[in-house]
XYZ file of C-alpha atoms in Angstrom:
758
model
C -63.097 53.754 -51.678
C -63.500 52.290 -55.286
C -62.491 49.209 -52.961
C -64.922 48.924 -50.962
C -67.373 49.327 -53.296
C -66.551 46.271 -55.188
C -67.214 44.090 -51.460
C -70.528 42.426 -51.294
C -71.542 41.974 -47.615
C -72.872 38.082 -46.245
C -76.032 40.289 -44.849
C -76.667 42.048 -48.404
C -79.134 40.820 -50.624
C -79.363 37.712 -49.640
C -81.336 35.000 -47.111
C -79.830 35.064 -43.851
C -81.236 31.258 -43.504
C -78.263 29.898 -46.152
C -75.171 29.361 -44.983
C -73.731 28.457 -48.096
C -74.411 31.568 -50.247
C -71.294 33.688 -51.838
C -69.156 30.768 -52.219
C -69.286 30.073 -55.882
C -68.855 34.197 -56.329
C -65.324 35.750 -56.908
C -63.957 38.956 -55.809
C -62.368 41.573 -58.372
C -60.112 42.225 -55.882
C -58.176 39.182 -56.271
C -57.954 39.110 -59.607
C -54.259 38.594 -60.942
C -55.303 39.217 -64.259
C -55.608 43.180 -64.674
C -52.916 43.735 -61.562
C -50.866 46.581 -63.616
C -54.489 48.360 -64.048
C -55.128 48.376 -60.425
C -53.960 51.506 -58.818
C -54.187 50.545 -55.209
C -51.745 47.731 -55.962
C -49.784 50.056 -58.430
C -49.316 52.412 -55.031
C -48.685 49.410 -52.526
C -46.074 48.130 -54.211
C -44.582 51.556 -54.179
C -41.545 51.329 -52.080
C -38.160 50.712 -51.100
C -37.271 47.345 -52.118
C -37.647 48.387 -55.903
C -34.618 50.422 -55.525
C -32.571 47.429 -53.969
C -29.828 46.735 -55.587
C -29.827 44.097 -58.285
C -28.517 40.008 -56.192
C -26.036 38.393 -57.293
C -27.574 36.039 -59.022
C -29.679 38.141 -61.358
C -26.397 39.577 -62.387
C -26.913 41.020 -66.355
C -30.256 39.314 -66.445
C -33.673 41.548 -66.962
C -36.409 40.071 -65.318
C -39.157 42.511 -67.558
C -38.606 42.075 -70.671
C -35.790 44.425 -72.567
C -35.608 46.438 -69.423
C -32.273 46.600 -67.459
C -32.741 45.650 -63.513
C -33.483 48.817 -62.324
C -35.721 50.055 -65.250
C -39.464 49.497 -63.881
C -38.948 50.256 -59.926
C -36.560 53.135 -60.200
C -39.504 55.288 -61.018
C -41.927 54.377 -58.658
C -42.791 55.750 -55.676
C -41.956 55.728 -52.338
C -43.854 53.849 -49.657
C -44.768 57.442 -48.342
C -45.721 58.228 -51.932
C -43.105 60.624 -52.398
C -41.186 60.176 -55.466
C -37.525 60.078 -54.699
C -35.379 63.190 -55.391
C -32.555 63.744 -57.513
C -30.198 64.084 -54.470
C -31.087 60.977 -53.242
C -27.943 58.822 -54.151
C -29.075 55.758 -53.227
C -31.916 53.453 -51.603
C -33.738 53.798 -48.487
C -31.886 52.732 -46.163
C -32.809 49.754 -43.702
C -33.383 51.049 -40.655
C -34.566 47.549 -38.995
C -31.319 45.627 -39.040
C -28.927 49.595 -39.050
C -27.900 47.848 -35.464
C -26.023 45.214 -35.878
C -23.838 46.736 -38.791
C -26.116 45.341 -41.907
C -26.053 47.808 -45.101
C -28.187 47.953 -47.962
C -24.967 47.955 -49.820
C -23.088 44.901 -49.639
C -20.597 46.262 -52.257
C -19.545 48.856 -50.965
C -17.732 49.668 -47.534
C -19.757 51.279 -44.464
C -18.880 54.067 -42.804
C -15.413 53.316 -44.268
C -14.774 50.239 -43.284
C -12.556 48.009 -45.060
C -15.038 46.255 -48.216
C -16.129 42.558 -47.466
C -15.141 42.519 -44.518
C -17.873 42.602 -41.785
C -17.326 45.022 -39.227
C -20.505 45.909 -37.388
C -18.463 48.659 -35.105
C -16.367 50.384 -37.715
C -13.339 49.371 -35.753
C -11.264 49.488 -38.717
C -11.616 52.804 -38.813
C -10.619 53.541 -34.867
C -7.606 51.533 -35.523
C -7.504 48.405 -33.522
C -6.319 45.206 -33.805
C -8.246 41.989 -35.130
C -8.586 38.972 -32.524
C -5.493 37.209 -34.682
C -3.433 39.962 -32.700
C -4.329 40.400 -29.565
C -1.913 37.681 -28.489
C 1.120 39.407 -29.506
C 0.161 43.129 -27.370
C 2.831 44.329 -25.664
C 2.054 43.861 -22.106
C 3.859 47.360 -21.665
C 2.069 48.326 -18.736
C 2.721 47.953 -15.214
C -0.497 46.149 -13.861
C -0.335 43.209 -17.441
C 3.317 42.615 -16.180
C 1.507 41.802 -12.182
C -1.736 39.956 -14.112
C 1.042 37.801 -16.284
C 2.857 37.048 -12.514
C 0.214 36.067 -10.568
C -0.814 33.510 -13.726
C 2.272 31.931 -13.352
C 2.933 31.536 -9.697
C -0.543 30.173 -9.358
C 0.173 28.094 -12.341
C 3.352 26.878 -10.396
C 1.424 26.119 -7.237
C -0.968 23.894 -9.508
C 1.664 21.950 -10.714
C 3.532 21.218 -7.510
C 0.302 20.553 -5.690
C -0.279 17.836 -8.790
C 3.175 16.082 -8.416
C 2.743 15.853 -4.107
C -0.423 13.963 -5.361
C 1.167 11.572 -7.399
C 4.691 11.223 -4.863
C 6.724 13.100 -6.793
C 8.154 15.330 -3.686
C 11.669 16.324 -5.166
C 9.329 17.631 -8.446
C 7.002 19.541 -5.713
C 9.214 20.709 -3.694
C 11.238 22.627 -7.080
C 7.647 24.077 -7.970
C 6.965 25.412 -4.308
C 10.136 27.153 -4.469
C 10.493 28.656 -7.904
C 6.759 30.015 -7.162
C 8.151 31.660 -3.747
C 11.284 32.703 -5.874
C 8.291 34.852 -8.283
C 6.243 35.455 -5.470
C 9.337 37.949 -3.790
C 9.704 39.147 -7.565
C 6.686 39.799 -7.306
C 6.667 42.477 -4.537
C 9.454 43.856 -5.285
C 7.861 44.569 -8.476
C 4.587 46.196 -6.673
C 6.997 48.500 -4.328
C 9.146 49.972 -7.331
C 5.857 50.786 -9.209
C 3.740 52.144 -6.290
C 1.482 49.213 -6.116
C 1.658 47.939 -2.700
C -1.419 48.837 -1.316
C -2.340 45.986 -4.487
C -0.326 43.382 -2.705
C -2.763 39.316 -2.978
C -2.954 38.169 0.837
C -3.697 34.957 -0.267
C -1.317 34.426 -3.166
C 1.237 35.153 -0.782
C -0.312 32.301 1.604
C -0.518 29.455 -1.222
C 2.995 30.157 -1.694
C 4.281 30.071 2.005
C 1.531 26.775 2.805
C 2.262 24.608 -0.305
C 6.390 25.706 0.705
C 6.421 24.228 3.832
C 3.723 21.600 2.643
C 6.135 20.224 0.570
C 9.324 20.690 3.107
C 7.297 18.532 5.090
C 6.732 15.302 2.066
C 10.109 15.567 1.811
C 11.180 15.455 5.686
C 13.516 18.863 5.582
C 11.411 19.506 9.075
C 13.377 22.377 9.856
C 12.669 24.218 6.383
C 8.920 24.070 6.751
C 8.933 24.664 10.642
C 10.418 28.244 9.466
C 8.127 28.799 6.625
C 4.638 27.422 9.002
C 6.433 30.095 11.608
C 6.616 32.516 9.152
C 3.059 31.954 8.476
C 1.937 32.242 11.978
C 3.628 35.098 12.623
C 1.758 37.252 9.702
C -1.090 38.798 11.123
C -2.409 39.266 7.743
C -2.970 35.966 7.510
C -6.603 34.904 8.650
C -7.414 31.486 10.462
C -2.843 31.161 10.328
C -3.290 29.951 14.014
C -4.503 26.286 12.219
C -1.404 26.104 10.885
C 0.119 25.335 14.187
C -1.359 21.493 13.755
C 0.865 21.064 10.733
C 3.745 22.078 13.305
C 2.439 19.730 16.341
C 2.921 17.065 13.435
C 6.071 17.550 12.443
C 7.168 17.497 16.394
C 5.446 14.888 16.952
C 7.102 13.030 13.774
C 10.083 13.698 15.092
C 9.398 12.020 18.417
C 9.295 15.260 20.588
C 5.374 14.633 22.228
C 6.146 17.704 24.426
C 5.908 20.301 22.311
C 3.430 18.548 19.794
C 1.094 19.088 22.569
C 2.392 22.300 23.348
C 1.058 23.430 19.423
C -1.698 21.272 19.371
C -3.114 23.212 22.498
C -1.808 26.432 20.872
C -4.340 25.766 18.220
C -7.041 24.263 20.116
C -7.078 27.234 22.119
C -7.254 29.457 18.266
C -10.001 27.308 16.851
C -13.600 28.618 17.537
C -16.204 26.203 19.314
C -18.333 26.069 15.893
C -15.801 24.085 14.772
C -16.483 21.293 16.515
C -15.186 18.083 13.858
C -12.173 20.718 14.214
C -11.605 20.832 17.719
C -12.382 16.734 18.142
C -9.559 16.497 15.291
C -6.780 18.574 17.596
C -8.365 16.572 21.247
C -7.318 12.702 19.465
C -3.531 14.370 18.249
C -3.843 15.290 21.723
C -4.654 12.740 23.226
C -2.201 10.391 20.771
C 0.938 11.675 22.536
C -0.326 11.915 25.913
C -0.604 7.574 24.971
C 3.108 8.429 23.529
C 4.441 10.315 26.097
C 3.351 7.448 28.964
C 0.729 10.101 30.825
C -1.970 7.952 30.863
C -4.698 10.179 32.700
C -4.392 12.737 30.989
C -5.080 10.897 27.058
C -8.324 9.203 29.031
C -9.272 12.404 29.442
C -9.023 13.564 25.993
C -10.256 10.345 24.602
C -13.074 10.763 26.706
C -13.855 14.195 25.948
C -13.805 13.002 22.170
C -16.209 9.750 22.628
C -18.684 12.272 24.648
C -18.854 15.045 21.653
C -18.536 12.636 19.289
C -17.403 8.995 19.509
C -14.963 7.069 16.478
C -13.059 3.554 16.373
C -9.849 4.846 16.302
C -10.574 7.266 19.917
C -12.841 4.385 21.527
C -9.529 1.551 21.253
C -7.095 4.061 22.176
C -9.380 4.628 25.508
C -9.639 0.951 26.050
C -5.429 0.379 26.196
C -5.318 3.677 27.987
C -8.523 1.904 30.723
C -5.556 -2.108 30.190
C -2.679 -0.225 31.266
C -4.401 1.211 34.226
C -6.039 -2.127 34.747
C -9.318 -0.248 35.084
C -12.071 -3.916 34.118
C -15.011 -1.755 34.967
C -14.329 1.006 32.755
C -12.426 -1.286 29.761
C -16.132 -2.823 29.564
C -17.927 0.426 29.987
C -15.884 2.026 26.807
C -16.070 -1.001 24.966
C -20.346 -1.443 24.949
C -19.686 1.956 23.779
C -17.474 1.227 20.975
C -19.810 -1.503 19.936
C -22.669 1.274 19.144
C -20.632 3.695 17.577
C -22.736 4.672 14.501
C -20.451 3.912 11.079
C -22.242 6.263 9.053
C -23.213 3.795 6.009
C -26.304 3.115 4.883
C -26.662 -0.626 3.946
C -25.671 -2.884 1.684
C -28.404 -3.552 0.307
C -28.447 -0.150 -1.946
C -24.877 -2.143 -3.725
C -27.196 -5.412 -5.102
C -29.168 -5.257 -8.246
C -33.017 -6.363 -7.761
C -33.749 -9.278 -9.219
C -37.531 -8.269 -10.010
C -36.880 -4.948 -12.015
C -36.175 -5.519 -15.549
C -33.943 -1.603 -16.196
C -31.154 -1.948 -18.073
C -30.444 1.597 -16.526
C -29.847 0.167 -13.180
C -27.916 -2.121 -13.637
C -25.151 0.138 -15.239
C -25.607 2.953 -12.886
C -25.066 -0.306 -10.026
C -21.189 -1.227 -11.681
C -20.576 2.059 -11.784
C -21.122 2.424 -8.087
C -19.874 -0.779 -6.818
C -16.061 -0.557 -6.464
C -15.800 4.123 -7.293
C -14.138 5.513 -4.597
C -17.251 6.014 -2.470
C -17.269 2.762 -1.995
C -13.710 2.414 -1.472
C -14.044 5.203 1.504
C -16.838 2.893 3.370
C -14.674 -0.070 2.114
C -11.916 1.302 4.647
C -14.172 2.170 7.379
C -15.751 -0.392 8.206
C -12.352 -2.242 7.992
C -10.591 0.453 10.501
C -14.327 -0.579 12.564
C -13.759 -4.036 12.224
C -10.025 -4.054 13.749
C -10.748 -2.180 16.634
C -13.438 -3.720 17.699
C -11.736 -7.149 17.379
C -8.395 -5.888 18.670
C -10.235 -4.274 21.457
C -12.084 -7.702 22.615
C -8.613 -9.841 22.149
C -6.934 -6.884 24.632
C -10.171 -6.704 27.253
C -10.925 -10.377 27.319
C -8.070 -11.996 29.317
C -8.579 -9.040 31.490
C -12.342 -8.318 32.062
C -12.556 -12.198 33.562
C -10.660 -14.934 35.298
C -9.924 -16.697 32.436
C -9.247 -15.599 28.724
C -12.217 -17.885 27.783
C -14.870 -16.317 29.667
C -13.917 -13.056 28.659
C -13.964 -14.352 24.909
C -17.323 -15.783 26.037
C -18.322 -11.964 27.256
C -17.485 -9.974 24.063
C -18.858 -11.951 21.993
C -22.385 -11.716 23.624
C -22.133 -7.998 24.020
C -20.676 -8.296 19.967
C -24.513 -10.539 19.476
C -26.635 -7.846 20.998
C -24.678 -5.706 19.008
C -25.610 -3.910 15.657
C -22.323 -5.581 14.770
C -23.446 -9.015 14.922
C -22.093 -10.574 12.493
C -18.679 -9.984 14.003
C -19.433 -12.824 16.597
C -17.944 -15.725 14.407
C -14.841 -13.318 14.274
C -13.928 -13.570 17.991
C -15.234 -17.299 17.930
C -11.852 -18.274 15.498
C -9.744 -16.021 17.682
C -11.155 -17.489 20.968
C -9.649 -20.722 18.987
C -6.209 -19.488 18.287
C -5.925 -18.556 21.292
C -6.656 -21.913 22.788
C -3.448 -22.490 20.171
C -1.252 -20.287 21.528
C -2.001 -21.527 24.929
C -0.964 -25.504 23.193
C -5.032 -26.628 23.537
C -5.672 -28.345 20.427
C -8.017 -30.287 21.553
C -10.753 -27.126 22.207
C -9.609 -25.193 19.218
C -10.463 -27.937 17.099
C -13.572 -28.551 19.108
C -14.414 -24.492 18.604
C -13.839 -24.532 15.418
C -15.358 -27.535 14.010
C -18.599 -26.168 15.502
C -18.425 -23.743 12.527
C -19.034 -26.759 10.099
C -22.764 -25.714 8.998
C -22.151 -22.417 9.425
C -22.674 -19.707 6.368
C -20.395 -19.923 3.841
C -17.024 -17.502 4.715
C -16.740 -18.700 7.901
C -16.663 -22.085 6.913
C -13.559 -21.746 4.689
C -11.954 -19.418 7.362
C -12.498 -22.524 9.991
C -11.837 -25.008 7.882
C -8.563 -23.530 6.809
C -6.856 -23.535 10.570
C -8.226 -26.844 11.252
C -6.354 -28.544 7.632
C -3.603 -26.627 9.159
C -3.746 -27.566 12.236
C -4.050 -31.198 11.432
C -0.905 -30.770 8.598
C 1.146 -29.460 12.453
C -0.069 -32.313 14.060
C 1.036 -34.724 10.845
C -2.335 -35.534 10.079
C -1.532 -35.670 6.770
C -5.263 -36.992 6.259
C -7.789 -34.979 8.158
C -5.611 -32.119 6.907
C -6.185 -33.097 2.936
C -9.949 -32.964 3.815
C -10.349 -30.331 5.817
C -8.195 -28.263 2.822
C -10.191 -29.511 0.385
C -13.582 -28.185 2.258
C -11.828 -24.773 2.350
C -11.281 -24.466 -1.331
C -14.524 -26.024 -2.045
C -16.055 -23.278 -0.416
C -14.103 -21.039 -1.100
C -11.810 -21.519 -4.086
C -9.791 -17.878 -4.323
C -8.979 -18.484 -0.727
C -5.086 -17.856 -0.751
C -4.678 -19.695 2.636
C -6.795 -22.512 1.770
C -4.641 -22.828 -1.367
C -1.701 -23.044 0.260
C -2.671 -25.775 3.005
C -4.138 -27.552 -0.127
C -0.668 -27.357 -1.991
C 1.486 -28.208 1.496
C -0.801 -31.448 1.434
C 0.170 -32.375 -2.099
C 4.168 -31.437 -1.121
C 3.841 -34.321 1.548
C 2.486 -36.795 -0.214
C 4.793 -36.216 -3.379
C 2.938 -34.423 -5.638
C 4.790 -31.239 -5.644
C 4.134 -30.385 -9.507
C 0.519 -30.118 -8.054
C 1.697 -28.328 -5.417
C 3.670 -25.877 -7.358
C 0.019 -25.297 -9.485
C -1.665 -24.677 -6.156
C 0.694 -21.812 -4.773
C 0.346 -19.893 -8.090
C -2.851 -20.274 -8.135
C -2.969 -18.722 -4.447
C -0.558 -16.121 -5.658
C -2.988 -14.953 -8.341
C -5.402 -14.594 -5.949
C -2.955 -13.007 -3.754
C -0.396 -10.932 -4.921
C 0.767 -10.539 -1.488
C 0.399 -13.529 -0.118
C 3.513 -14.231 1.172
C 3.059 -17.896 2.813
C 2.364 -19.424 -0.674
C 5.204 -17.249 -2.281
C 7.887 -18.975 0.812
C 6.306 -22.474 -0.379
C 7.125 -22.083 -3.583
C 10.322 -20.458 -2.829
C 11.522 -23.845 -1.171
C 9.549 -26.113 -3.839
C 11.537 -24.574 -5.980
C 15.095 -24.544 -4.067
C 14.183 -28.683 -3.958
C 14.235 -28.966 -7.704
C 17.105 -27.654 -8.313
C 15.540 -24.776 -10.053
C 17.912 -21.964 -8.355
C 16.895 -18.975 -10.673
C 13.336 -19.728 -10.213
C 13.425 -20.104 -6.065
C 15.891 -16.346 -6.474
C 13.134 -14.450 -8.119
C 10.240 -15.738 -5.736
C 12.809 -14.737 -2.316
C 13.251 -11.313 -3.987
C 9.735 -11.196 -4.600
C 8.799 -12.272 -0.802
C 11.457 -9.802 0.637
C 10.123 -6.739 -1.139
C 6.853 -7.285 0.259
C 8.650 -8.037 3.925
C 11.682 -5.760 4.265
C 11.950 -6.951 7.545
C 12.794 -10.875 7.280
C 15.292 -12.861 7.977
C 14.353 -16.099 7.332
C 13.849 -14.622 3.776
C 17.211 -12.739 3.273
C 19.003 -16.219 4.692
C 17.400 -18.088 1.779
C 18.248 -15.517 -0.763
C 22.012 -15.387 0.684
C 21.804 -19.637 0.120
C 20.654 -19.642 -3.068
C 23.403 -16.700 -4.018
C 26.212 -19.410 -2.530
C 24.800 -22.324 -4.453
C 24.931 -19.799 -7.426
C 28.699 -19.036 -6.832
C 27.746 -15.442 -6.004
C 29.710 -15.102 -3.017
C 29.736 -11.416 -2.883
C 26.447 -11.508 -3.580
C 25.950 -13.993 -0.342
C 27.973 -11.971 1.798
C 26.135 -8.764 1.575
C 22.630 -10.530 2.149
C 24.559 -12.615 4.762
C 25.656 -9.436 6.576
C 21.706 -7.144 6.353
C 20.727 -10.681 8.265
C 23.087 -10.305 10.540
C 21.471 -7.059 11.335
C 18.142 -7.733 11.804
C 18.925 -11.057 13.609
C 22.420 -10.397 15.552
C 21.754 -13.850 18.384
C 21.359 -16.300 15.451
C 24.698 -18.331 15.639
C 23.789 -20.179 12.574
C 23.827 -17.342 9.636
C 26.927 -15.997 12.032
C 28.515 -19.511 10.763
C 27.521 -19.353 7.137
C 29.193 -16.378 7.666
C 31.897 -17.680 8.562
C 32.241 -20.323 5.961
C 31.648 -17.916 3.258
C 34.315 -15.633 4.506
C 36.885 -18.497 5.113
C 36.086 -19.369 0.980
C 36.129 -15.491 -0.182
C 39.407 -14.616 1.263
C 41.065 -17.551 -0.137
C 42.100 -19.169 2.989
C 42.630 -16.611 5.092
C 40.664 -17.577 8.309
C 41.372 -14.337 10.603
C 37.772 -12.907 9.899
C 36.030 -16.072 10.052
C 37.092 -16.824 13.196
C 35.898 -12.835 14.518
C 32.425 -14.456 13.490
C 32.740 -18.341 14.880
C 34.035 -17.239 17.767
C 30.288 -15.362 17.686
C 28.247 -17.662 16.900
C 30.199 -19.975 19.846
C 29.126 -17.271 22.668
C 25.888 -17.451 21.394
C 24.838 -20.916 20.955
C 28.239 -23.042 22.470
C 25.857 -26.073 21.871
C 26.575 -26.868 17.954
C 29.273 -28.932 17.552
C 30.363 -27.814 14.294
C 31.180 -24.582 15.392
C 32.925 -25.760 18.302
C 35.220 -28.688 16.317
C 36.204 -25.705 14.292
C 37.383 -23.758 16.650
C 39.090 -26.260 18.399
C 40.601 -27.156 14.904
C 41.798 -23.799 14.607
C 43.650 -22.991 17.458
C 45.582 -26.501 16.656
C 46.655 -25.498 13.303
C 47.372 -22.088 14.362
C 49.482 -24.146 17.118
C 47.611 -23.009 19.895
C 47.242 -26.364 21.334
C 46.862 -25.200 25.287
C 43.714 -23.444 23.865
C 42.313 -26.372 21.696
C 41.796 -28.373 24.831
C 38.612 -25.837 26.319
C 36.718 -25.824 23.048
C 37.165 -30.130 22.585
C 36.030 -30.360 26.417
C 33.066 -28.548 24.827
C 32.224 -30.918 22.635
C 32.986 -34.158 25.271
C 30.713 -32.673 27.337
C 27.973 -32.476 24.383
C 28.802 -35.880 22.918
C 30.008 -37.819 25.406
C 29.873 -41.100 23.899
C 32.139 -40.393 20.488
C 35.694 -40.902 21.490
C 37.467 -38.960 18.841
C 36.627 -35.102 21.556
C 38.662 -37.136 24.306
C 41.739 -38.273 21.926
C 41.858 -34.573 20.463
C 42.289 -33.274 24.288
C 44.685 -36.053 25.179
C 46.493 -35.086 22.210
C 46.145 -31.589 22.966
C 48.423 -32.199 25.741
C 51.443 -33.928 24.267
C 51.738 -31.383 21.709
C 51.794 -28.622 24.035
C 54.173 -30.787 26.006
C 52.261 -31.871 29.021
C 52.866 -35.791 28.470
C 51.717 -35.906 32.420
C 48.493 -35.294 31.425
C 48.227 -36.574 28.460
C 49.235 -39.886 29.730
C 46.299 -39.679 32.506
C 43.897 -38.591 30.383
C 44.753 -41.711 27.450
C 43.999 -44.034 30.664
C 40.612 -42.549 31.322
C 39.573 -42.589 27.518
C 41.092 -46.562 27.971
C 38.864 -47.270 30.885
C 35.714 -46.236 29.570
C 36.623 -47.306 26.179
C 38.754 -50.426 27.041
C 38.860 -51.502 22.574
C 39.645 -48.357 21.261
C 43.488 -49.314 19.741
C 44.193 -45.406 18.863
C 44.112 -45.221 22.572
C 46.304 -48.227 23.729
C 48.881 -47.383 20.586
C 49.517 -43.914 22.275
C 49.657 -45.366 26.206
C 52.119 -47.641 24.657
C 54.386 -44.694 23.176
C 54.469 -42.918 25.899
C 54.998 -45.652 28.101
C 58.098 -45.800 26.459
C 59.051 -42.167 25.902
C 58.632 -42.111 29.718
C 60.551 -44.912 30.588
C 57.426 -46.811 32.701
C 58.104 -50.498 31.163
C 54.815 -52.249 33.416
C 52.565 -50.057 32.314
C 54.551 -50.468 28.755
C 53.896 -54.204 29.157
C 49.849 -54.395 29.971
C 49.342 -51.499 27.794
C 50.927 -54.192 24.881
C 49.546 -56.901 25.654
C 45.885 -54.705 25.844
C 47.057 -53.416 22.317
C 47.479 -57.657 21.341
C 43.996 -58.651 22.369
C 41.552 -56.039 21.072
C 44.106 -55.905 17.309
C 42.807 -59.687 17.794
C 39.301 -59.016 18.669
C 39.248 -56.330 15.753
C 40.181 -58.559 13.744
C 38.072 -61.579 13.929
C 35.460 -59.076 13.944
C 36.202 -58.030 10.608
C 36.674 -61.515 9.741
C 32.797 -61.830 10.700
C 31.578 -59.427 8.711
C 33.356 -60.825 5.734
C 32.350 -63.733 6.188
C 28.417 -62.784 6.906
C 29.221 -59.963 3.695
C 29.551 -63.583 1.518
C 26.833 -65.474 2.389
C 24.308 -63.290 2.170
C 25.777 -62.310 -1.771
C 25.885 -66.294 -2.488
C 22.440 -66.463 -1.030
C 21.298 -63.921 -3.371
C 22.511 -65.449 -6.082
C 21.075 -68.490 -5.769
C 17.851 -66.783 -5.487
C 18.430 -64.723 -8.714
C 19.236 -68.070 -10.358
C 16.184 -69.541 -9.331
């Protein structure tokens, strides 16, 4: 060919050793000056490229002189060397992109589609709709309606579960009922259209189970049991036997422990042995119901099986309680040792500590993120349960396994020190000191607590707090203050230590500082009810009744059944002159502490004031208070005066005689008894009573006056002369005594005046 003739090979006409030969020679193939005369190039460019429509940007332009855009290229041959036929209406199709929906003509419709619209599958010609119109499709077919209803039911179940998690049980139940109603409509629709075979068993199970759970959460136990029964009786539901555990839980909440045990056992029989975790949990429920029914041997059997298969702290503690009930000391000790060896399933705490040698900021961010996440909170909760079970078990068995509780605590402390829970030994030591406090052995308690002064910070602060409180109770204010400051210094965020220090400041007269310490303790722990109670008392003494009432109301929200808190709230309302509220709070206090005589007496006072002098209701409360505590002199005096005012003097004698027994050196009670005899017309008994009073209190002028009057009324002349002489003598002694006291007072005033003038 002519092109090959122009080529010059490297091995032709040259030296094979000259590697630079031929570089200065030009190849005529790359000569661009005569391209239009090169037949090979012209033949090569004769393709469909020349037949493309002109580009939009070059519309109306002519790149080749005066010719049109396609004037030059329309006369070119195709790539196959043929001339285009006159029948060719357009350019050659680009077959490489046809499958993607592209076409060579961008301005005309492709296959009858809408111009300017991307329609690769020619959906417009088939009558199809666009994506924006899909939302308006009418779901006229039964299958579409069924699917829509199923989605609606599933959404209602989700909303019900979410509301339950948020604590809105009423809304959760409403959503569950609505889901049940929709599900029944769905079943009827399937039966009407003949699609009963496609009923979703899982959806029906979800609706029924969710409805039962919501009933149980709202304490609608009969409805919950009915829903669970529907699930259990339906053989189509797989693993429906486990629902009997929920039914047993409902009977347990209702106190029907025998039925609860029955359903727990039925559920246990239907759970396979491969599901070991589920079987263990059901066994725990069975053991708890036996423990509630007092069947300790059966409970021991269940808990022993659990401690053998998969031991846990709660089951171990319950087993120890069962052994304690039947008095088996040896098994108590062995079970306590097993309890100490239970694996908590938590890694070392060091994984949450930052490595001091590491300079990686990502590691610090990661540790900050996981240090208080939900998994970490779960680990803390497990640790708290483990510590509570071990400490409670030790406190239970310590007085029982040895002759004295001190020896028992020593054995428990030794076992704890040898176990992986050795950090709890210090807590047991403090509990031992507290047991000495309960036994009123303050010396032993103080000696034990003082041993913690050189130990780690947390234990030292706890011991110092207890020591401060002991010294405060003993009246040793200096030592109490010293240990309170030591405990605060060891742990500034210890609310109990701050409360003790505040108490020391209060007794020292620094009330404002005490208030600040109480508030700081509440900032550290808002549930520190000791600090809150003390703050309320201090505010009350300072006259800040509204602030004090706010403290006690907040404390009542924390401790709902505290009679002391209710009584304080009632007293504050009484001081604020809101007697209706005071009466209401005292009634609540009586319901909590019905044997508190002081509450009944205060209730009687408010009733008497509220009823505008009507004393019948107050009398009832006073009488109840007297029956509970007959030594209350105020109640006795009130009852005696009530009977005297009611013209029942003979009934008042009983109460005034009781008052004379309570206060034997007080003459007025004996005079009241004699007066009651005289009012009731029993003059002889009154005369004898006055004579008895005169023998005990010969200088009492009032008694002598009544004796003279009775002698005159009864015609006793001899006795009248005797008691008249005694009366004159007593009056003279009283006058001389008054003169001496007045002269002594004048001398004291005169000496004081002379001293001042000096």
